[in-house]
Amino acid sequence: MSRQKKLNVLFASFEAVPFFKSGGLGDVAGTLPAYINSSLYDVRVILPKLKAIPKRFADKMEYLCNYEVPLGWRRQYCGLFRLRYKGVTYYFLDNEFYFFRNNAYGEFDDGERIAFFSKAVLETIAHLPDFKPDILHCNDWHTALCPVFLRAHYSGIPSYDGIKTIFTVHNLKFQGQYSDYLYGDILGLEGYPAGDTILRGYGGGRSVNYLQGALLCSDRITTVSPSYADEICGEYYGEQMDGIFRARRGVLSGILNGIDYKLFDPEHDPLIAENFGPDSLGKKKANKLALQKELGLEESEEVPVFALISRLTEQKGLDLLTYILPDLMGRKMQLVILGIGDRKYEEAFSWYAGKYPSKMAAVLSFDEALSHRIYAGADAVLIPSRFEPCGLTQMMAMRYGSLPVVRETGGLRDSVIPYNKYTGEGTGFSFANFNAGELLDAMDKAMELYSHPRKWAAVQKNAMAQDFSWHTSAKKYRQLYRELAGK
Ligand code: ADP
């Protein structure tokens, strides 16, 4: 048997825990590499040096060098910093004009900032002191231009020879679509055939779409669950990219994400009122009472507590939830919302929480510690998403014995087994269509089961026995890297 060679992977992302996170991408980028790394795999993560990165990390970063990044006719400064954290090497790209902003996303010049990041990732490859990647693993639209620039501007240069690219879609909704004035002026792609991969025509005009470029230029495309990989090949979920996914189905696959089992561990979590496990589920009650007390809800073990921990956007199926709020408030249940996002949802939730303070609480902020207390204290967690590439919330909920109520889509379908009242099998509750009545029906089934504590506890145990640790996914990524690198 031939001995396998060590594979080097540069994992490019705009966010990673614990440095900065706005959603699931941050969890994945900050957790997966550590699970892949071994004597045969060296995965290093490359990130922007954002203002939001806590000082305790920024102070520990080691400055390596600086160089210029060509962006159209511009030459922009890029400083390279390195930090080793929990066994993983992180590179941070510094340019205060682009990254030292109050918001990581949503700035008026995102098109340029993001293009700078992708270009800087490529330019950095030639400046890494001891690391030549075999694979450049890009994630979401923030790094979608990397495979395009690699083809257009770096082919034939020895330090880039043989680098293979993977593009992982965490969320297809965000594509980086801009006016084509960026095309030549910022991106410098005028006259390069690979540049055409980002062009789209609209009503006689042109626009650029960063994500489309990655889908056409990457050697492999992955997404974060097998079901979502199928779904995006169709028009409903494809976000206008379904034609490309169908054409490239042979290089498209889905690998389910995992969660950090050390961080989300009810038996040792220091953030929750009382630690518990599948054999000491009684102690979960203390967390429920503590949560009810903290949020001013009626303190009662008998009333089932449903929770929603989410970005408050249309994707998350909140229209279904707001539609049935009047019905829910008439039932014996409590509802806890933790989230920030669109004003219409924030206002609806806070209005109902104000009207029914002993039954409903809405905390409109991003609060990691509170999210742990809710996973531990809730009985059920709602994820009625319109689409869900993978979803981590349902896995976190199951880990803490809180049963997920989900819509059967994407990763929710791949990770939650619907409760079967005849066999007792299942790890949660689900419904198929994007319909408020179906959500209410699934919640009613959950409430019904909750009134039978022994049966409820059996399903909690099923949920807690599932393995959503990163080990399984890490194995699949290793296989993919190996296959792609051909060594
Ligand atoms: P998405 O990436 O679409 O936002 P995921 O389910 O993949 O959804 O990941 C969401 C992550 O963000 C989970 O870890 C969840 O606990 C966390 N989260 C979402 N909203 C909040 C919030 N307001 N406060 C704390 N954590 C949150």
Short mmCIF file of C-alpha atoms and ligand atoms in Angstrom, two decimals:
data_model
loop_
_atom_site.label_atom_id
_atom_site.label_comp_id
_atom_site.label_asym_id
_atom_site.label_seq_id
_atom_site.Cartn_x
_atom_site.Cartn_y
_atom_site.Cartn_z
CA MET A 1 0.00 0.00 0.00
CA SER A 2 1.35 3.41 -0.93
CA ARG A 3 1.92 5.81 1.94
CA GLN A 4 -0.37 8.81 1.91
CA LYS A 5 1.20 12.25 1.70
CA LYS A 6 0.28 15.10 4.00
CA LEU A 7 -2.38 17.38 2.53
CA ASN A 8 -2.38 21.13 3.07
CA VAL A 9 -5.70 22.91 3.00
CA LEU A 10 -6.24 26.65 3.21
CA PHE A 11 -9.75 27.22 4.54
CA ALA A 12 -11.00 30.69 3.61
CA SER A 13 -13.90 32.22 5.48
CA PHE A 14 -15.09 35.69 6.49
CA GLU A 15 -15.97 34.53 10.00
CA ALA A 16 -14.99 31.89 12.55
CA VAL A 17 -15.69 31.36 16.24
CA PRO A 18 -14.33 32.47 18.66
CA PHE A 19 -13.08 35.49 16.72
CA PHE A 20 -16.26 36.64 15.03
CA LYS A 21 -19.54 34.95 14.20
CA SER A 22 -22.82 36.08 12.70
CA GLY A 23 -24.30 32.66 11.94
CA GLY A 24 -23.64 29.02 11.18
CA LEU A 25 -20.70 29.72 8.88
CA GLY A 26 -18.78 31.07 11.88
CA ASP A 27 -19.46 27.88 13.83
CA VAL A 28 -18.31 25.67 10.97
CA ALA A 29 -15.13 27.59 10.14
CA GLY A 30 -14.12 27.78 13.79
CA THR A 31 -14.73 24.13 14.56
CA LEU A 32 -14.33 21.83 11.55
CA PRO A 33 -10.59 22.38 10.85
CA ALA A 34 -9.55 21.14 14.30
CA TYR A 35 -11.42 17.90 13.67
CA ILE A 36 -9.84 17.34 10.26
CA ASN A 37 -6.28 18.07 11.34
CA SER A 38 -4.06 15.08 11.96
CA SER A 39 -0.61 13.92 10.94
CA LEU A 40 -1.95 13.65 7.38
CA TYR A 41 -4.00 16.84 7.14
CA ASP A 42 -2.98 20.41 7.90
CA VAL A 43 -5.98 22.71 7.58
CA ARG A 44 -5.24 26.39 8.22
CA VAL A 45 -7.91 29.07 8.32
CA ILE A 46 -7.63 32.48 6.68
CA LEU A 47 -9.85 35.32 7.89
CA PRO A 48 -10.18 39.11 7.69
CA LYS A 49 -8.82 40.98 10.71
CA LEU A 50 -12.17 42.52 11.61
CA LYS A 51 -12.72 45.25 14.15
CA ALA A 52 -15.13 42.95 15.99
CA ILE A 53 -12.38 40.47 16.93
CA PRO A 54 -11.95 40.68 20.71
CA LYS A 55 -8.80 42.46 21.87
CA ARG A 56 -7.61 39.40 23.78
CA PHE A 57 -7.12 37.60 20.45
CA ALA A 58 -5.89 40.61 18.47
CA ASP A 59 -3.19 41.23 21.10
CA LYS A 60 -1.85 37.70 20.71
CA MET A 61 -1.57 37.76 16.92
CA GLU A 62 1.92 37.62 15.51
CA TYR A 63 2.72 40.01 12.68
CA LEU A 64 4.42 38.18 9.78
CA CYS A 65 4.78 40.58 6.84
CA ASN A 66 2.92 42.90 4.51
CA TYR A 67 2.50 43.16 0.75
CA GLU A 68 0.33 44.80 -1.86
CA VAL A 69 -2.84 43.31 -3.28
CA PRO A 70 -3.76 44.30 -6.84
CA LEU A 71 -7.41 45.27 -7.17
CA GLY A 72 -8.10 46.54 -10.66
CA TRP A 73 -5.69 49.45 -11.10
CA ARG A 74 -5.23 49.80 -7.31
CA ARG A 75 -2.52 48.41 -5.08
CA GLN A 76 -3.90 47.91 -1.58
CA TYR A 77 -2.00 47.21 1.62
CA CYS A 78 -2.39 43.80 3.24
CA GLY A 79 -0.80 42.87 6.55
CA LEU A 80 -0.47 39.19 7.45
CA PHE A 81 -0.92 38.07 11.06
CA ARG A 82 -0.86 34.58 12.53
CA LEU A 83 -2.42 33.10 15.63
CA ARG A 84 -2.27 29.50 16.78
CA TYR A 85 -5.40 28.67 18.69
CA LYS A 86 -6.44 25.25 20.01
CA GLY A 87 -4.20 23.38 17.60
CA VAL A 88 -5.21 25.31 14.47
CA THR A 89 -3.21 27.98 12.64
CA TYR A 90 -5.24 31.06 11.76
CA TYR A 91 -4.07 33.74 9.36
CA PHE A 92 -5.62 37.20 9.61
CA LEU A 93 -5.52 39.66 6.75
CA ASP A 94 -5.24 43.25 7.83
CA ASN A 95 -6.42 46.31 5.99
CA GLU A 96 -8.06 48.80 8.31
CA PHE A 97 -9.78 50.71 5.51
CA TYR A 98 -11.71 47.58 4.50
CA PHE A 99 -12.05 45.65 7.74
CA PHE A 100 -11.89 48.07 10.67
CA ARG A 101 -15.58 48.91 10.36
CA ASN A 102 -18.37 48.83 12.92
CA ASN A 103 -20.22 46.24 10.84
CA ALA A 104 -18.67 43.13 9.35
CA TYR A 105 -21.32 43.10 6.63
CA GLY A 106 -23.79 45.51 5.16
CA GLU A 107 -21.35 48.34 4.42
CA PHE A 108 -22.01 50.46 1.31
CA ASP A 109 -18.84 49.15 -0.36
CA ASP A 110 -19.22 45.44 0.47
CA GLY A 111 -18.67 44.57 -3.20
CA GLU A 112 -15.19 46.08 -3.01
CA ARG A 113 -14.34 44.91 0.55
CA ILE A 114 -15.27 41.33 -0.27
CA ALA A 115 -13.38 41.42 -3.57
CA PHE A 116 -10.36 42.68 -1.67
CA PHE A 117 -10.60 39.80 0.77
CA SER A 118 -10.77 37.15 -1.98
CA LYS A 119 -7.88 38.72 -3.86
CA ALA A 120 -5.86 39.09 -0.67
CA VAL A 121 -6.38 35.40 0.15
CA LEU A 122 -4.79 34.49 -3.18
CA GLU A 123 -1.98 37.00 -2.91
CA THR A 124 -1.22 35.70 0.59
CA ILE A 125 -0.58 32.17 -0.68
CA ALA A 126 2.74 33.37 -2.12
CA HIS A 127 3.66 34.94 1.26
CA LEU A 128 2.90 32.09 3.64
CA PRO A 129 6.25 31.24 5.15
CA ASP A 130 5.96 27.47 5.47
CA PHE A 131 2.74 26.41 3.82
CA LYS A 132 1.78 25.62 0.24
CA PRO A 133 -1.88 24.64 -0.02
CA ASP A 134 -2.92 21.66 -2.11
CA ILE A 135 -6.51 22.74 -1.70
CA LEU A 136 -8.14 26.11 -1.29
CA HIS A 137 -11.46 25.57 0.45
CA CYS A 138 -13.72 28.61 0.01
CA ASN A 139 -16.94 29.29 1.87
CA ASP A 140 -19.93 31.38 0.80
CA TRP A 141 -19.96 34.46 -1.37
CA HIS A 142 -17.28 36.31 0.63
CA THR A 143 -14.65 33.99 -0.82
CA ALA A 144 -16.43 33.12 -4.06
CA LEU A 145 -14.09 35.23 -6.17
CA CYS A 146 -11.05 33.18 -5.09
CA PRO A 147 -11.55 30.40 -7.69
CA VAL A 148 -12.29 33.04 -10.35
CA PHE A 149 -9.18 35.12 -9.57
CA LEU A 150 -7.10 31.93 -9.33
CA ARG A 151 -8.00 31.09 -12.91
CA ALA A 152 -7.88 34.60 -14.28
CA HIS A 153 -4.85 36.09 -12.56
CA TYR A 154 -2.71 33.35 -11.05
CA SER A 155 -2.60 30.45 -13.47
CA GLY A 156 0.90 29.58 -14.62
CA ILE A 157 2.56 31.08 -11.51
CA PRO A 158 4.59 28.33 -9.78
CA SER A 159 3.38 29.00 -6.17
CA TYR A 160 -0.19 28.44 -7.39
CA ASP A 161 0.46 25.40 -9.54
CA GLY A 162 -1.87 22.48 -8.95
CA ILE A 163 -4.03 24.17 -6.27
CA LYS A 164 -7.49 22.63 -6.37
CA THR A 165 -10.56 24.52 -5.23
CA ILE A 166 -13.64 23.56 -3.25
CA PHE A 167 -16.52 25.93 -2.78
CA THR A 168 -18.96 25.26 0.03
CA VAL A 169 -22.40 26.83 -0.08
CA HIS A 170 -23.60 27.54 3.45
CA ASN A 171 -26.30 29.92 2.34
CA LEU A 172 -27.32 30.40 -1.26
CA LYS A 173 -29.44 33.43 -0.51
CA PHE A 174 -26.39 35.68 -0.30
CA GLN A 175 -24.63 35.79 -3.65
CA GLY A 176 -22.83 39.12 -3.91
CA GLN A 177 -24.65 40.65 -6.82
CA TYR A 178 -23.56 44.11 -7.92
CA SER A 179 -23.59 46.51 -10.79
CA ASP A 180 -20.97 45.64 -13.38
CA TYR A 181 -19.02 48.85 -12.77
CA LEU A 182 -16.95 46.68 -10.40
CA TYR A 183 -16.01 44.30 -13.19
CA GLY A 184 -13.04 46.08 -14.69
CA ASP A 185 -12.45 48.86 -12.19
CA ILE A 186 -12.25 46.81 -8.96
CA LEU A 187 -12.07 43.19 -10.01
CA GLY A 188 -9.73 43.69 -12.95
CA LEU A 189 -11.48 40.93 -14.88
CA GLU A 190 -12.10 42.75 -18.16
CA GLY A 191 -10.57 40.68 -20.96
CA TYR A 192 -10.12 37.49 -18.89
CA PRO A 193 -12.29 34.54 -20.02
CA ALA A 194 -12.74 33.37 -16.40
CA GLY A 195 -14.21 36.78 -15.65
CA ASP A 196 -17.25 35.94 -17.75
CA THR A 197 -18.29 33.36 -15.16
CA ILE A 198 -19.44 36.14 -12.84
CA LEU A 199 -21.45 38.04 -15.42
CA ARG A 200 -25.19 37.92 -15.64
CA GLY A 201 -27.46 39.69 -18.07
CA TYR A 202 -30.59 41.46 -16.90
CA GLY A 203 -33.00 43.20 -19.26
CA GLY A 204 -30.23 44.25 -21.59
CA GLY A 205 -27.95 45.36 -18.71
CA ARG A 206 -25.12 43.51 -17.00
CA SER A 207 -24.45 42.71 -13.38
CA VAL A 208 -21.80 40.70 -11.62
CA ASN A 209 -22.57 37.75 -9.36
CA TYR A 210 -19.64 36.56 -7.24
CA LEU A 211 -21.22 33.28 -6.19
CA GLN A 212 -21.97 32.26 -9.75
CA GLY A 213 -18.24 32.59 -10.51
CA ALA A 214 -17.36 30.13 -7.75
CA LEU A 215 -20.00 27.67 -8.88
CA LEU A 216 -18.56 27.68 -12.38
CA CYS A 217 -14.84 27.83 -11.55
CA SER A 218 -14.42 25.55 -8.50
CA ASP A 219 -13.25 21.98 -8.93
CA ARG A 220 -15.80 20.76 -6.41
CA ILE A 221 -18.93 22.23 -4.91
CA THR A 222 -20.28 21.12 -1.59
CA THR A 223 -23.15 22.20 0.53
CA VAL A 224 -23.99 21.45 4.11
CA SER A 225 -26.51 18.64 3.87
CA PRO A 226 -27.33 15.96 1.30
CA SER A 227 -30.99 17.05 1.07
CA TYR A 228 -30.03 20.65 0.37
CA ALA A 229 -27.64 19.48 -2.38
CA ASP A 230 -30.67 17.89 -4.07
CA GLU A 231 -33.00 20.78 -3.37
CA ILE A 232 -30.79 23.48 -4.93
CA CYS A 233 -30.86 21.62 -8.25
CA GLY A 234 -34.51 22.67 -8.52
CA GLU A 235 -36.04 26.07 -9.12
CA TYR A 236 -37.72 26.59 -5.72
CA TYR A 237 -34.51 26.37 -3.68
CA GLY A 238 -32.01 27.11 -6.44
CA GLU A 239 -32.07 30.91 -6.10
CA GLN A 240 -31.60 31.20 -9.86
CA MET A 241 -28.48 29.03 -9.74
CA ASP A 242 -30.33 25.72 -10.19
CA GLY A 243 -29.28 25.44 -13.85
CA ILE A 244 -25.61 25.56 -12.85
CA PHE A 245 -26.14 23.07 -10.03
CA ARG A 246 -27.86 20.69 -12.43
CA ALA A 247 -25.07 21.06 -14.95
CA ARG A 248 -22.45 20.43 -12.25
CA ARG A 249 -24.37 17.76 -10.29
CA GLY A 250 -21.44 15.37 -10.79
CA VAL A 251 -19.10 17.52 -8.66
CA LEU A 252 -21.75 18.64 -6.17
CA SER A 253 -22.23 16.85 -2.86
CA GLY A 254 -23.72 17.51 0.56
CA ILE A 255 -21.93 16.95 3.88
CA LEU A 256 -23.94 17.56 7.03
CA ASN A 257 -22.36 19.94 9.53
CA GLY A 258 -21.74 19.00 13.10
CA ILE A 259 -21.65 21.00 16.31
CA ASP A 260 -18.93 21.51 18.88
CA TYR A 261 -19.64 18.79 21.43
CA LYS A 262 -17.30 20.36 23.97
CA LEU A 263 -18.92 23.76 23.82
CA PHE A 264 -22.45 22.38 23.71
CA ASP A 265 -22.36 19.78 26.43
CA PRO A 266 -25.18 19.73 28.99
CA GLU A 267 -23.08 17.59 31.34
CA HIS A 268 -20.26 20.14 31.63
CA ASP A 269 -21.61 23.44 30.26
CA PRO A 270 -20.57 26.15 32.77
CA LEU A 271 -23.16 28.57 31.36
CA ILE A 272 -26.26 26.69 32.52
CA ALA A 273 -27.97 26.55 35.93
CA GLU A 274 -27.51 22.82 36.50
CA ASN A 275 -25.63 20.22 34.48
CA PHE A 276 -27.51 17.16 33.35
CA GLY A 277 -27.29 14.20 30.99
CA PRO A 278 -29.58 11.58 29.49
CA ASP A 279 -29.56 9.67 32.77
CA SER A 280 -30.26 12.70 34.91
CA LEU A 281 -32.96 14.42 32.90
CA GLY A 282 -34.70 15.42 36.12
CA LYS A 283 -32.04 18.08 36.57
CA LYS A 284 -33.03 19.71 33.30
CA LYS A 285 -36.07 21.02 35.23
CA ALA A 286 -33.83 23.31 37.30
CA ASN A 287 -32.71 24.93 34.06
CA LYS A 288 -36.30 25.40 32.97
CA LEU A 289 -37.29 27.05 36.24
CA ALA A 290 -34.19 29.26 36.16
CA LEU A 291 -34.99 30.32 32.59
CA GLN A 292 -38.60 31.11 33.44
CA LYS A 293 -37.47 33.14 36.42
CA GLU A 294 -34.84 35.02 34.43
CA LEU A 295 -37.32 35.95 31.69
CA GLY A 296 -40.24 36.76 34.00
CA LEU A 297 -42.38 33.85 32.81
CA GLU A 298 -44.69 31.94 35.10
CA GLU A 299 -42.49 29.43 36.92
CA SER A 300 -44.04 26.07 36.24
CA GLU A 301 -42.68 22.64 35.40
CA GLU A 302 -45.95 21.55 33.82
CA VAL A 303 -46.18 24.15 31.06
CA PRO A 304 -44.12 23.22 27.99
CA VAL A 305 -41.61 25.90 26.98
CA PHE A 306 -41.02 26.33 23.24
CA ALA A 307 -38.06 28.42 22.14
CA LEU A 308 -36.80 30.02 18.98
CA ILE A 309 -33.13 31.02 18.72
CA SER A 310 -32.54 32.51 15.34
CA ARG A 311 -31.69 35.31 13.02
CA LEU A 312 -35.06 36.97 12.55
CA THR A 313 -35.31 36.79 8.77
CA GLU A 314 -37.78 35.46 6.26
CA GLN A 315 -35.65 32.31 5.73
CA LYS A 316 -36.42 31.11 9.21
CA GLY A 317 -40.16 30.66 8.62
CA LEU A 318 -41.14 33.35 11.10
CA ASP A 319 -44.20 34.28 9.08
CA LEU A 320 -45.63 30.93 10.07
CA LEU A 321 -44.89 31.55 13.73
CA THR A 322 -46.23 35.11 13.84
CA TYR A 323 -49.39 33.90 12.08
CA ILE A 324 -50.18 31.39 14.83
CA LEU A 325 -49.15 33.54 17.82
CA PRO A 326 -52.77 34.33 18.74
CA ASP A 327 -53.58 30.60 18.73
CA LEU A 328 -50.49 29.77 20.76
CA MET A 329 -51.25 32.37 23.40
CA GLY A 330 -54.55 30.58 23.97
CA ARG A 331 -52.78 27.30 24.70
CA LYS A 332 -51.06 25.96 27.77
CA MET A 333 -47.53 26.71 26.66
CA GLN A 334 -44.79 29.32 26.89
CA LEU A 335 -42.71 30.84 24.13
CA VAL A 336 -39.18 32.23 24.35
CA ILE A 337 -37.66 34.14 21.44
CA LEU A 338 -33.97 35.02 21.19
CA GLY A 339 -32.99 36.79 18.02
CA ILE A 340 -32.27 39.92 16.09
CA GLY A 341 -33.15 40.79 12.54
CA ASP A 342 -35.98 42.21 10.49
CA ARG A 343 -38.02 44.87 12.20
CA LYS A 344 -41.38 43.33 11.31
CA TYR A 345 -40.55 40.18 13.26
CA GLU A 346 -38.90 42.01 16.14
CA GLU A 347 -41.98 44.20 16.51
CA ALA A 348 -44.43 41.31 16.29
CA PHE A 349 -42.57 39.30 18.91
CA SER A 350 -42.05 42.15 21.33
CA TRP A 351 -45.69 43.24 21.01
CA TYR A 352 -46.94 39.76 21.96
CA ALA A 353 -44.34 39.42 24.71
CA GLY A 354 -45.55 42.75 26.12
CA LYS A 355 -49.17 41.62 25.97
CA TYR A 356 -48.56 38.17 27.51
CA PRO A 357 -45.54 38.69 29.80
CA SER A 358 -46.09 35.54 31.84
CA LYS A 359 -46.38 33.35 28.71
CA MET A 360 -43.95 34.83 26.26
CA ALA A 361 -40.55 36.51 26.35
CA ALA A 362 -38.70 38.09 23.43
CA VAL A 363 -35.04 38.95 23.88
CA LEU A 364 -34.00 40.93 20.83
CA SER A 365 -30.24 40.61 20.98
CA PHE A 366 -27.42 38.23 20.10
CA ASP A 367 -26.55 36.54 23.38
CA GLU A 368 -24.48 33.38 23.24
CA ALA A 369 -24.68 32.65 26.98
CA LEU A 370 -28.45 33.08 27.03
CA SER A 371 -28.73 30.76 24.02
CA HIS A 372 -27.11 28.00 26.12
CA ARG A 373 -29.49 28.67 29.01
CA ILE A 374 -32.41 28.43 26.58
CA TYR A 375 -31.20 25.19 24.95
CA ALA A 376 -30.90 23.77 28.47
CA GLY A 377 -34.15 25.17 29.86
CA ALA A 378 -36.58 24.82 26.97
CA ASP A 379 -38.64 21.71 26.29
CA ALA A 380 -38.83 22.19 22.52
CA VAL A 381 -37.09 24.38 19.96
CA LEU A 382 -38.83 25.71 16.84
CA ILE A 383 -37.15 25.77 13.42
CA PRO A 384 -39.94 26.20 10.85
CA SER A 385 -37.56 27.37 8.10
CA ARG A 386 -38.56 28.16 4.54
CA PHE A 387 -35.19 26.69 3.54
CA GLU A 388 -32.34 25.45 5.72
CA PRO A 389 -29.04 24.38 4.15
CA CYS A 390 -28.04 22.54 7.34
CA GLY A 391 -29.15 24.29 10.52
CA LEU A 392 -27.28 23.88 13.77
CA THR A 393 -29.99 24.91 16.18
CA GLN A 394 -31.83 21.61 15.94
CA MET A 395 -28.63 19.71 16.74
CA MET A 396 -27.88 21.92 19.73
CA ALA A 397 -31.46 21.50 20.93
CA MET A 398 -31.29 17.69 20.71
CA ARG A 399 -27.95 17.68 22.54
CA TYR A 400 -29.71 19.43 25.46
CA GLY A 401 -32.76 17.16 25.33
CA SER A 402 -34.99 19.91 23.91
CA LEU A 403 -37.03 18.43 21.10
CA PRO A 404 -36.88 20.21 17.74
CA VAL A 405 -40.05 21.10 15.84
CA VAL A 406 -38.89 21.55 12.26
CA ARG A 407 -40.04 21.92 8.71
CA GLU A 408 -38.85 19.01 6.58
CA THR A 409 -36.33 20.83 4.46
CA GLY A 410 -32.56 20.65 3.84
CA GLY A 411 -30.48 19.70 6.85
CA LEU A 412 -33.52 19.71 9.13
CA ARG A 413 -34.86 16.75 7.16
CA ASP A 414 -31.47 15.04 7.36
CA SER A 415 -31.02 15.43 11.11
CA VAL A 416 -34.44 15.18 12.79
CA ILE A 417 -36.37 11.91 12.84
CA PRO A 418 -40.10 12.66 13.20
CA TYR A 419 -41.76 11.14 16.24
CA ASN A 420 -43.78 8.06 15.45
CA LYS A 421 -46.47 7.54 18.05
CA TYR A 422 -46.88 3.86 17.14
CA THR A 423 -43.26 2.82 17.49
CA GLY A 424 -42.02 5.56 19.86
CA GLU A 425 -39.17 6.23 17.43
CA GLY A 426 -38.07 9.74 16.65
CA THR A 427 -36.06 12.68 17.88
CA GLY A 428 -38.47 15.56 17.26
CA PHE A 429 -41.52 16.76 15.36
CA SER A 430 -41.81 17.84 11.76
CA PHE A 431 -44.16 19.11 9.10
CA ALA A 432 -43.82 19.16 5.33
CA ASN A 433 -45.43 22.21 3.76
CA PHE A 434 -44.74 25.86 4.37
CA ASN A 435 -48.06 26.32 6.07
CA ALA A 436 -48.85 27.87 9.45
CA GLY A 437 -51.54 25.30 10.19
CA GLU A 438 -49.02 22.50 9.76
CA LEU A 439 -46.62 24.20 12.18
CA LEU A 440 -49.41 24.56 14.73
CA ASP A 441 -50.34 20.93 14.22
CA ALA A 442 -46.74 19.80 14.83
CA MET A 443 -46.59 21.94 17.99
CA ASP A 444 -49.88 20.49 19.17
CA LYS A 445 -48.43 17.00 18.73
CA ALA A 446 -45.45 18.07 20.81
CA MET A 447 -47.74 19.48 23.53
CA GLU A 448 -49.76 16.28 23.51
CA LEU A 449 -46.66 14.16 24.00
CA TYR A 450 -45.38 16.52 26.68
CA SER A 451 -48.45 15.64 28.73
CA HIS A 452 -47.09 12.07 28.92
CA PRO A 453 -43.81 12.63 30.79
CA ARG A 454 -42.48 9.08 30.38
CA LYS A 455 -43.02 9.06 26.63
CA TRP A 456 -41.56 12.56 26.33
CA ALA A 457 -38.46 11.50 28.28
CA ALA A 458 -38.00 8.51 25.95
CA VAL A 459 -37.91 10.81 22.93
CA GLN A 460 -35.54 13.17 24.75
CA LYS A 461 -33.21 10.22 25.25
CA ASN A 462 -33.44 9.29 21.59
CA ALA A 463 -32.52 12.87 20.68
CA MET A 464 -29.61 13.00 23.11
CA ALA A 465 -28.26 9.69 21.81
CA GLN A 466 -27.76 11.09 18.28
CA ASP A 467 -24.20 11.83 17.23
CA PHE A 468 -23.87 15.27 15.68
CA SER A 469 -20.25 15.74 16.65
CA TRP A 470 -17.86 16.88 13.93
CA HIS A 471 -16.12 13.50 13.69
CA THR A 472 -18.49 12.12 11.04
CA SER A 473 -18.35 15.22 8.82
CA ALA A 474 -14.59 15.59 9.28
CA LYS A 475 -14.12 12.07 7.93
CA LYS A 476 -16.14 12.99 4.83
CA TYR A 477 -14.16 16.18 4.23
CA ARG A 478 -10.89 14.23 4.52
CA GLN A 479 -12.14 11.81 1.88
CA LEU A 480 -13.12 14.68 -0.37
CA TYR A 481 -9.75 16.42 0.04
CA ARG A 482 -7.89 13.19 -0.68
CA GLU A 483 -9.96 12.41 -3.75
CA LEU A 484 -9.57 15.90 -5.14
CA ALA A 485 -5.86 16.22 -4.48
CA GLY A 486 -5.30 12.79 -6.01
CA LYS A 487 -2.58 11.90 -3.52
P1 ADP B 1 -27.88 30.39 10.30
O1 ADP B 1 -26.45 30.09 9.96
O2 ADP B 1 -28.80 30.38 9.11
O3 ADP B 1 -28.04 31.63 11.12
P2 ADP B 1 -27.77 27.98 11.94
O4 ADP B 1 -28.83 27.19 12.60
O5 ADP B 1 -26.85 27.26 11.00
O6 ADP B 1 -28.47 29.23 11.23
O7 ADP B 1 -26.83 28.65 13.03
C1 ADP B 1 -27.32 29.59 13.93
C2 ADP B 1 -26.35 29.70 15.08
O8 ADP B 1 -26.44 31.02 15.65
C3 ADP B 1 -26.66 28.75 16.21
O9 ADP B 1 -25.44 28.49 16.90
C4 ADP B 1 -27.59 29.58 17.12
O10 ADP B 1 -27.58 29.13 18.46
C5 ADP B 1 -26.93 30.93 16.99
N1 ADP B 1 -27.82 32.07 17.17
C6 ADP B 1 -28.74 32.56 16.30
N2 ADP B 1 -29.32 33.66 16.81
C7 ADP B 1 -28.77 33.88 18.01
C8 ADP B 1 -28.94 34.89 19.03
N3 ADP B 1 -29.80 35.88 18.88
N4 ADP B 1 -28.18 34.80 20.14
C9 ADP B 1 -27.29 33.78 20.29
N5 ADP B 1 -27.08 32.82 19.39
C10 ADP B 1 -27.80 32.86 18.25
#
